[in-house]
Coordinates of C-alpha atoms in Angstrom, one line a residue:
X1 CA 25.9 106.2 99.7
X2 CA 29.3 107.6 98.7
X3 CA 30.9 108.6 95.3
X4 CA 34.3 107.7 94.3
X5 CA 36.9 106.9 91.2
X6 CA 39.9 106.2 90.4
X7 CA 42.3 107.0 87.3
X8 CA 45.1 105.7 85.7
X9 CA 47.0 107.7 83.0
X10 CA 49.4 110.7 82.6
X11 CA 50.5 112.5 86.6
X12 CA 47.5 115.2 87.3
X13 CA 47.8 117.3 90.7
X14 CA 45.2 116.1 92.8
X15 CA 43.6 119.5 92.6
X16 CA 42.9 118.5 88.6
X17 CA 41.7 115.0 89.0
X18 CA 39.5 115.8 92.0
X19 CA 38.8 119.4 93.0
X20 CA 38.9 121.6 89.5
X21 CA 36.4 119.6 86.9
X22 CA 32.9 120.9 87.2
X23 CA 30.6 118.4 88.9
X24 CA 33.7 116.1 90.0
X25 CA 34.0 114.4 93.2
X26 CA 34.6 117.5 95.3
X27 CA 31.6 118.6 94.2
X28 CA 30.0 115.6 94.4
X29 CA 30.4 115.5 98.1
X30 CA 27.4 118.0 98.7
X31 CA 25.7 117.7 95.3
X32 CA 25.8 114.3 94.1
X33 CA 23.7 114.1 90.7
X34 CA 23.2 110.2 90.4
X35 CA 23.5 109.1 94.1
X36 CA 20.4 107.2 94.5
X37 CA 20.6 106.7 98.4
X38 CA 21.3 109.7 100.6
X39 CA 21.9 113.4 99.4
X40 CA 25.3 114.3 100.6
X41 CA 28.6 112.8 101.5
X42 CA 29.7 115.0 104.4
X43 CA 30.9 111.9 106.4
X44 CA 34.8 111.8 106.2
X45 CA 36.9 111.7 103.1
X46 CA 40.4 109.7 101.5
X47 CA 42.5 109.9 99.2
X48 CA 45.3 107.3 97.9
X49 CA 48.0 107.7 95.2
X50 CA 50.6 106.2 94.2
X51 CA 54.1 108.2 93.9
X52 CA 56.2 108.3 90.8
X53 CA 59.3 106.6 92.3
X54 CA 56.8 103.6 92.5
X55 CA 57.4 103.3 96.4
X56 CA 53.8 101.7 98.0
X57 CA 50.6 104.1 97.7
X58 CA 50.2 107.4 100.2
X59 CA 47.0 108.3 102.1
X60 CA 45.2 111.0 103.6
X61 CA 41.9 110.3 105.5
X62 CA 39.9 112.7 107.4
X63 CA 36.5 112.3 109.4
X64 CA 35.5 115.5 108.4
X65 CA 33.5 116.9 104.7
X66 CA 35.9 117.0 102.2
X67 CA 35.0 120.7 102.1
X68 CA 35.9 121.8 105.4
X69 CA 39.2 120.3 105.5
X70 CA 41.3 123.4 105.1
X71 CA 45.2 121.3 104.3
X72 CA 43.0 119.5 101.4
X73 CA 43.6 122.7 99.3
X74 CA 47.3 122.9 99.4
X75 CA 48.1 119.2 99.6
X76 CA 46.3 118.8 96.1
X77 CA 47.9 121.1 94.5
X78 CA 51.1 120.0 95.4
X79 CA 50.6 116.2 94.7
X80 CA 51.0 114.9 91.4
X81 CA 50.3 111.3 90.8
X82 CA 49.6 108.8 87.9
X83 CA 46.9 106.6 89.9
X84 CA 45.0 108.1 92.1
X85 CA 41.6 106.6 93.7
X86 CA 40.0 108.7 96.6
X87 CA 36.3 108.5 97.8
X88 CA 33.4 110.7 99.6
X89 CA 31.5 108.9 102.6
X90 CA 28.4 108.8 103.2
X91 CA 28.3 106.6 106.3
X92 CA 26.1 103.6 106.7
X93 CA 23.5 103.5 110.1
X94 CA 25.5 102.4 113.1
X95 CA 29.5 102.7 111.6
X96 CA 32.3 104.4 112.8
X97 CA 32.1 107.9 112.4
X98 CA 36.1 108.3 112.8
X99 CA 39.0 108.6 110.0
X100 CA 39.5 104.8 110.6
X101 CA 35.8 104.2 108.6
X102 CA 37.5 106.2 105.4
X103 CA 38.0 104.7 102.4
X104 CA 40.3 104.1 100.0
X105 CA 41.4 100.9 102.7
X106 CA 45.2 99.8 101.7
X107 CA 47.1 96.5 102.2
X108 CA 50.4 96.6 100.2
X109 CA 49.9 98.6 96.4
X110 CA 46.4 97.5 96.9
X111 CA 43.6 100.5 97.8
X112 CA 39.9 99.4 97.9
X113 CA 36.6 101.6 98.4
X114 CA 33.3 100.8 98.6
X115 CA 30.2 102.5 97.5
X116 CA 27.0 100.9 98.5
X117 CA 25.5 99.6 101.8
X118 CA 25.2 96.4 104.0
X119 CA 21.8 96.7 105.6
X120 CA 21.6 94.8 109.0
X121 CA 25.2 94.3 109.1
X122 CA 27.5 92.6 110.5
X123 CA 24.6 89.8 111.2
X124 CA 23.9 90.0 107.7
X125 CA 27.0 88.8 106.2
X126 CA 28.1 86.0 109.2
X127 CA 27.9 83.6 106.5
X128 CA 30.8 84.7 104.4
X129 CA 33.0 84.7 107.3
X130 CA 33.8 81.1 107.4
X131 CA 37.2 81.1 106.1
X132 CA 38.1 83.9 108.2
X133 CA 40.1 83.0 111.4
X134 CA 39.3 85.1 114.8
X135 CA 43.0 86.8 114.1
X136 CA 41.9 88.4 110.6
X137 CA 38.2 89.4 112.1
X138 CA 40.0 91.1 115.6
X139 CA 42.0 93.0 112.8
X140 CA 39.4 94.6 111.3
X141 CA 40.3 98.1 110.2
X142 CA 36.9 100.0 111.7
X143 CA 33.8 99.0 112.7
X144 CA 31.8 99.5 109.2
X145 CA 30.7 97.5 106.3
X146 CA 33.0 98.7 104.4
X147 CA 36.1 97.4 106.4
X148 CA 34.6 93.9 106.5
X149 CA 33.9 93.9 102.7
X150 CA 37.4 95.0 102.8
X151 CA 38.7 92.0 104.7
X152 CA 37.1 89.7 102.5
X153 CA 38.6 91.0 99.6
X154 CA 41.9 91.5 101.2
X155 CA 41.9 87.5 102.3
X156 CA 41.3 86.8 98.8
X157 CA 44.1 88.9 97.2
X158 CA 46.6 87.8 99.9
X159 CA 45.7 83.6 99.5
X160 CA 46.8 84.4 95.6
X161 CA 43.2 84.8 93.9
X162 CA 43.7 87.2 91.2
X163 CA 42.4 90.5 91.9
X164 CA 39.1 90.4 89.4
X165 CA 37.7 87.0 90.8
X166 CA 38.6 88.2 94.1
X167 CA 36.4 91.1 93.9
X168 CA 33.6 89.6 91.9
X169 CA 33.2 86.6 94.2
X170 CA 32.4 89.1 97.6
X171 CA 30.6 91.3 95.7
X172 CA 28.1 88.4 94.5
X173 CA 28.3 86.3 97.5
X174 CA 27.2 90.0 99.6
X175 CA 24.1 90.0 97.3
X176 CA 23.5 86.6 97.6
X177 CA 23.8 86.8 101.8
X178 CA 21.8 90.2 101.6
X179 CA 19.8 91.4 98.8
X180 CA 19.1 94.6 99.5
X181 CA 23.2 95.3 100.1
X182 CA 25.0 97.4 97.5
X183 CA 28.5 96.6 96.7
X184 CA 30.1 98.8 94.2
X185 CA 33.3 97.9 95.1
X186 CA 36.9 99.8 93.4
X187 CA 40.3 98.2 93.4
X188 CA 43.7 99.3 91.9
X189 CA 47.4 98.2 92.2
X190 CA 48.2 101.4 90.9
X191 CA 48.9 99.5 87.4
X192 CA 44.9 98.3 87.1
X193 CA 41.7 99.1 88.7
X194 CA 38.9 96.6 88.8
X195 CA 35.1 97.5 90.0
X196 CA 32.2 96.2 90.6
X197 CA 29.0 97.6 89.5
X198 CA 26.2 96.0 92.6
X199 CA 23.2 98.2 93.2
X200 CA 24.4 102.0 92.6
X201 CA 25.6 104.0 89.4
X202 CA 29.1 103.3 87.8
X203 CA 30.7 104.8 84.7
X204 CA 33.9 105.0 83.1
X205 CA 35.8 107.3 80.4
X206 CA 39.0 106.1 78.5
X207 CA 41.6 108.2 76.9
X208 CA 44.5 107.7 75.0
X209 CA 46.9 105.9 77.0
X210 CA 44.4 107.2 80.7
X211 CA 41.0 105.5 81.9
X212 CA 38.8 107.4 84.4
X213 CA 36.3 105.3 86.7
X214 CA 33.6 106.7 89.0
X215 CA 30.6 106.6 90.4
X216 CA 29.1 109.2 88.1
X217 CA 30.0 111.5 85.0
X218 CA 31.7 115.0 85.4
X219 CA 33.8 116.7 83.1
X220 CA 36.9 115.4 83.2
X221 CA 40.6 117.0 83.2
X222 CA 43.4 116.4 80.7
X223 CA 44.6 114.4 79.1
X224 CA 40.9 113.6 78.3
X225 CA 39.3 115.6 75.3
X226 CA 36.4 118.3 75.6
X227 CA 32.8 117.0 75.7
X228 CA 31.7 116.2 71.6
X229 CA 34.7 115.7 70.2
X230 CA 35.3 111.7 70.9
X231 CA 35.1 109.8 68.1
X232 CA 32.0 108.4 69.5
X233 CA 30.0 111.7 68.9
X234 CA 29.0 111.0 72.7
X235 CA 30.7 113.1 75.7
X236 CA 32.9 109.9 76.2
X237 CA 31.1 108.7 79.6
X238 CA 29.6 105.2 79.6
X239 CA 27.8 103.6 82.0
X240 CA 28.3 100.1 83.7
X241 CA 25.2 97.8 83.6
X242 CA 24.2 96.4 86.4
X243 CA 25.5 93.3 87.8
X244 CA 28.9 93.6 86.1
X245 CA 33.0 93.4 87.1
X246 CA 34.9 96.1 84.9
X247 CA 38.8 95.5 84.3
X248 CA 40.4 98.3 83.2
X249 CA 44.2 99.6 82.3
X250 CA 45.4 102.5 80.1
X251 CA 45.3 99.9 77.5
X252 CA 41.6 99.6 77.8
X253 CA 38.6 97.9 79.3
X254 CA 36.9 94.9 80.1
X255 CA 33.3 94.5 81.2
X256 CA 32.0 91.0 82.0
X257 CA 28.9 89.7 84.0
X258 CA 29.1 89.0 88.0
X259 CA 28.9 85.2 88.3
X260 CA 26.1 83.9 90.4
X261 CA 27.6 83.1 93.7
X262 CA 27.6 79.3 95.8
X263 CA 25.8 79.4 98.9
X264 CA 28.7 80.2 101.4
X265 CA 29.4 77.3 103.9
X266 CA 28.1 77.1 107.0
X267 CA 30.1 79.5 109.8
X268 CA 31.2 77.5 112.6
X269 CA 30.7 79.4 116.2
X270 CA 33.0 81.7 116.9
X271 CA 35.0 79.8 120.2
X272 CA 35.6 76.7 116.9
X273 CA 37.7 79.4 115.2
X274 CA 39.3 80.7 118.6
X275 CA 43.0 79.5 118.6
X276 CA 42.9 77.4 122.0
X277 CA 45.5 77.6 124.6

């Protein structure tokens, strides 16, 4: 459920990077080719990116398929971005159906999506709430899994934990609370993006001084090269394996297991964690 990437590299209008490539993640909103769960992603879109004057990252959410928003057209061809990561929602049983729901979620240069599903949720993960006080859970961007994966993460990132541990420890701990969850989960600073490869397809493609993450292959724009003529003899997609945390810059990437995660600690009721009078 969902599709979504993100790239680092050379500025690309948005209408390269997302609209233009043949089977890219326009199209991938009604004709998804790895999506295991679900067959379209008609349920809102967003995009994030991160302007050249390095000010904090932009965002433009909508509730409505990506391709019925008519501004989307001229917006991406007038915005031109180095780091971009934007998503297609497929929304999970009982969400919100509103813009709110709409990933890429942003806290500072940080922008997070989430491609997956928390079956049975929020019951389903009340265990991994226990160092969350009733402030940061009233704060909670929408009511969706997503948003509360996103709060985990974000609590992480903002008590110092470096961004790949950060992301790795919710993403293991959700499968270890709920096994049949899927938490491919995408995070960039604009200057890195780390994922997480948890129950649904993941790929990536690197160019010279660019790397392009997302949930499945398409033909990619410049600066990457034409299909067959990487070095590789491939057409320069590779897959994720299962259970992994990628760390990539325009430098290169990084692939490395998931780590098995702790039990979580029991969640003390809800009027403990109240702040009293």
């Amino acid at each position: 459920m969902c599709r979504h990437l993100a790239y680092l590299g050379p500025p690309l209008s948005l209408r390269e990077l997302l609209i233009d490539p043949p089977g890219g993640l326009y199209t991938q909103s009604w004709a998804p080719r790895r999506q295991r769960y679900g067959t379209v992603n008609a349920d809102g879109f967003g995009i994030g990116w991160y302007p050249q004057d390095g000010a904090p990252p932009a965002r433009y959410r909508r509730a409505v398929p990506v391709w019925a928003d008519g501004n989307l057209p001229d917006l991406a061809r007038t915005v031109r971005s180095g780091a971009v990561l934007a998503a297609v929602r497929s929304a999970t049983p009982g969400t919100s159906q509103d813009e709110s729901a709409a990933a890429p979620y942003r806290d500072g240069r940080w922008l997070f999506s989430h491609n997956g599903a928390v079956p049975d949720w929020p019951r389903a993960l009340t265990e991994l709430v226990g160092d969350l006080t009733a402030e940061d859970l009233l704060a909670v961007e929408s009511r969706c899994d997503s948003a509360l994966l996103w709060l985990l993460v974000r609590h992480r990132l903002r008590a110092g934990r470096p961004a790949g541990p950060a992301l790795a420890d919710v993403a293991a701990r959700t499968a270890w609370a709920c096994p049949e969850a899927r938490a491919n989960l995408l995070l960039t600073d604009g200057r890195s993006v780390i994922a997480t490869r948890c129950g649904d397809s993941l790929w990536y493609r690197t160019a010279p001084g660019a790397v392009l993450v997302a949930s499945e292959p398409f033909e990619p724009p410049e600066p990457f090269e034409p299909p067959g003529e990487e070095p590789s003899g491939g057409d320069g997609w590779r897959e994720v394996p299962e259970h992994s945390l990628l760390r990539a810059t325009t430098e290169g990437v990084e692939i490395t297991p998931l780590p098995a995660a702790p039990a979580p600690r029991p969640t003390p009721p809800l009027s403990e964690r109240m702040p009293t009078a």
